């Protein structure tokens, strides 16, 4: 009886389940925090400016997988080794889907692939190391809720569209773990003012203003104009 493959990854054209590789282990430690420190003479310790903006920043992270391809003759093992290397190492930064992180994906590229041949047992062992963005992206774009595929364990529902009549107090919720820069869609020219008095002006249509940052939690604004304003973004989590 052949054991069914339940855990697998998808990266570019490579799907480990379709290729017959069994996941042996997964290692995804949290990324290192970026530290910005200054040594000041005659001052104990150091001055740490790492979270001066009120948010923690991280370096890229490494995710390592070990797979086994069992019961293959030598010619088939050589073909499998070439395929797993050529189908992933030649790809630029791409989405990495992992069944362990349901409804999320990583954004990264292959750092290395090491394949070990075990001739006595007729199988291959592949160790794949990815370098990824520190946060995982939610697979759905939070613009419209799609209830047919809503996952109550992993998804969250936000109100992301508001009707503006001259002046309205509105809010947007970021359910992720870090700030995001959303795409803003307006039916007419609309201005947002945050609680610190900073002004963001958006024109009719689709706006990609990377200056606007939606922090985790509730973000309150004063909106001025006449029409609708909505946000599109993918939540980012520390998985």
XYZ file of C-alpha atoms in Angstrom:
239
model
C 0.000 0.000 0.000
C 1.404 3.411 -1.024
C 1.279 6.084 1.658
C -0.688 9.117 0.545
C 1.201 12.416 0.371
C -0.620 14.970 2.533
C 2.011 17.678 3.091
C 3.570 19.352 0.057
C 4.796 22.624 -1.441
C 4.186 24.449 -4.716
C 6.834 26.772 -6.142
C 6.736 27.846 -9.769
C 6.225 24.747 -11.909
C 7.252 22.371 -9.127
C 4.660 20.591 -6.979
C 6.301 18.144 -4.574
C 3.172 15.968 -4.333
C 2.771 15.638 -8.087
C 6.481 14.770 -8.367
C 6.163 12.048 -5.700
C 8.338 13.648 -3.004
C 7.419 12.966 0.650
C 8.016 15.763 3.144
C 10.409 14.619 5.874
C 10.894 17.863 7.805
C 10.244 21.577 7.724
C 12.277 24.258 9.508
C 10.929 27.827 9.512
C 12.478 29.789 12.412
C 11.411 33.372 12.939
C 13.620 35.923 11.138
C 16.220 38.049 12.892
C 15.125 41.502 13.983
C 16.862 44.451 12.374
C 18.827 46.313 14.998
C 19.842 49.956 14.711
C 22.028 50.811 17.685
C 24.519 53.554 18.448
C 27.443 53.487 20.854
C 27.516 56.741 22.851
C 30.673 57.580 24.854
C 30.188 57.781 28.621
C 26.731 56.169 28.343
C 25.920 52.755 29.744
C 24.903 50.238 27.081
C 23.726 51.530 23.710
C 20.904 53.598 22.252
C 18.523 51.288 20.369
C 16.549 52.957 17.545
C 15.200 49.679 16.126
C 11.561 50.449 16.912
C 11.674 54.238 16.846
C 8.767 54.218 14.361
C 6.673 52.085 16.691
C 7.107 48.882 14.717
C 9.612 46.014 14.648
C 11.423 45.313 11.361
C 12.938 42.004 10.286
C 15.550 40.593 7.913
C 14.691 37.990 5.309
C 14.056 34.501 6.647
C 15.183 31.039 5.587
C 12.754 28.129 5.259
C 14.273 24.665 4.870
C 12.516 21.523 3.649
C 13.719 17.946 3.459
C 11.972 15.580 1.046
C 12.352 11.902 0.208
C 11.650 10.280 -3.152
C 11.403 6.499 -2.482
C 11.605 3.340 -4.586
C 13.178 4.678 -7.759
C 15.711 2.965 -9.997
C 18.976 4.760 -10.721
C 17.933 6.274 -14.112
C 14.689 7.593 -12.581
C 16.581 9.056 -9.628
C 18.873 10.988 -11.966
C 15.896 12.374 -13.896
C 14.156 13.353 -10.638
C 17.283 15.138 -9.392
C 17.612 17.182 -12.584
C 13.916 18.062 -12.540
C 13.759 19.272 -8.928
C 16.828 21.458 -9.473
C 15.952 22.893 -12.871
C 12.289 23.568 -12.073
C 13.062 25.749 -9.037
C 16.591 27.166 -9.107
C 15.982 28.828 -12.475
C 12.982 30.763 -11.125
C 13.177 34.330 -9.887
C 11.299 35.447 -6.771
C 7.961 33.613 -6.754
C 5.129 32.540 -4.495
C 5.827 29.538 -2.266
C 2.701 27.686 -1.145
C 2.962 25.243 1.754
C 0.065 23.077 3.009
C 1.353 23.703 6.544
C 0.393 27.404 6.203
C -3.162 27.095 4.958
C -4.485 30.111 3.041
C -1.092 31.848 3.105
C 1.951 31.954 0.855
C 5.567 33.053 1.110
C 7.396 35.250 -1.372
C 10.956 34.168 -2.017
C 13.505 32.288 -4.090
C 15.617 29.164 -3.835
C 18.943 29.612 -2.062
C 20.163 26.032 -2.534
C 19.064 22.479 -3.323
C 21.163 19.561 -2.121
C 20.213 16.077 -3.353
C 21.639 12.931 -1.746
C 21.413 9.570 -3.508
C 20.887 6.516 -1.275
C 21.445 3.605 -3.720
C 20.995 0.756 -1.223
C 17.487 1.943 -0.387
C 16.782 3.258 -3.902
C 15.690 6.697 -2.835
C 16.737 10.351 -2.949
C 16.869 12.912 -0.162
C 16.467 16.559 -1.223
C 17.168 19.494 1.101
C 15.750 22.764 -0.229
C 16.499 26.153 1.335
C 14.357 29.179 0.441
C 15.104 32.830 1.239
C 11.803 34.617 1.841
C 10.192 37.893 2.819
C 9.807 37.799 6.638
C 5.994 37.723 6.669
C 3.557 35.323 5.002
C 0.877 36.861 2.764
C -2.769 35.906 3.002
C -3.859 34.325 -0.261
C -7.013 36.459 -0.500
C -7.097 40.158 -1.246
C -9.223 41.935 1.370
C -11.405 44.006 -0.883
C -14.563 41.909 -1.102
C -15.391 39.000 1.198
C -15.824 35.738 -0.706
C -18.015 33.710 1.623
C -18.049 30.587 -0.537
C -14.399 29.918 0.415
C -14.286 31.685 3.812
C -12.149 29.810 6.355
C -13.300 30.621 9.892
C -10.023 29.370 11.397
C -7.665 31.426 9.233
C -9.640 34.218 7.534
C -10.985 37.459 8.927
C -13.681 39.753 7.586
C -13.182 43.523 7.425
C -15.256 46.433 6.254
C -13.062 47.952 3.551
C -15.459 50.190 1.617
C -17.080 53.433 2.763
C -19.549 55.946 1.321
C -18.324 59.510 1.822
C -20.772 62.425 1.973
C -18.736 65.643 2.322
C -17.066 64.582 5.579
C -17.097 61.229 7.370
C -15.206 59.569 10.197
C -14.139 56.137 8.926
C -11.774 53.333 9.891
C -9.906 50.475 8.249
C -8.822 47.326 10.082
C -5.544 45.518 9.388
C -5.791 42.039 10.900
C -2.175 41.166 10.095
C 1.021 41.498 12.100
C 2.723 44.334 10.216
C 1.853 47.539 8.355
C 0.691 47.314 4.739
C 0.453 49.821 1.894
C -2.936 49.222 0.280
C -4.302 50.001 -3.140
C -6.927 52.730 -2.714
C -9.903 52.827 -5.084
C -12.128 55.903 -5.259
C -15.234 56.743 -7.263
C -14.175 60.433 -7.112
C -11.360 62.519 -5.628
C -11.207 61.902 -1.860
C -8.884 63.099 0.889
C -7.968 61.141 4.029
C -6.620 62.760 7.189
C -5.173 60.514 9.896
C -5.299 61.160 13.642
C -1.918 62.898 13.542
C -3.149 65.359 10.923
C -1.280 63.868 7.958
C -3.154 64.278 4.677
C -3.423 61.761 1.823
C -5.074 62.825 -1.427
C -6.487 60.185 -3.769
C -7.799 60.683 -7.280
C -10.735 58.970 -8.921
C -9.789 55.427 -9.893
C -7.044 53.153 -8.556
C -4.276 54.701 -6.462
C -1.083 53.012 -5.308
C 0.190 55.424 -2.669
C 2.920 53.623 -0.762
C 3.148 56.555 1.663
C -0.170 55.478 3.203
C 0.546 52.810 5.810
C -2.214 50.800 7.457
C -0.877 49.602 10.801
C -2.053 46.416 12.547
C -5.378 46.981 14.279
C -7.849 49.829 13.775
C -6.772 52.832 11.663
C -9.073 55.854 11.953
C -9.338 58.654 9.374
C -11.381 61.696 8.514
C -12.513 61.383 4.888
C -13.495 64.401 2.774
C -15.253 64.282 -0.584
C -18.283 62.734 -2.237
C -18.222 59.121 -3.379
C -16.848 55.785 -2.226
C -13.390 54.800 -1.041
C -12.130 51.253 -0.596
C -8.872 49.436 0.102
C -7.269 46.339 -1.369
C -4.494 44.586 0.521
C -3.144 41.193 1.486
C -2.664 40.776 5.222
C 0.857 39.780 6.323
C 1.422 37.501 9.322
C 4.418 36.124 11.218
C 3.800 32.430 10.527
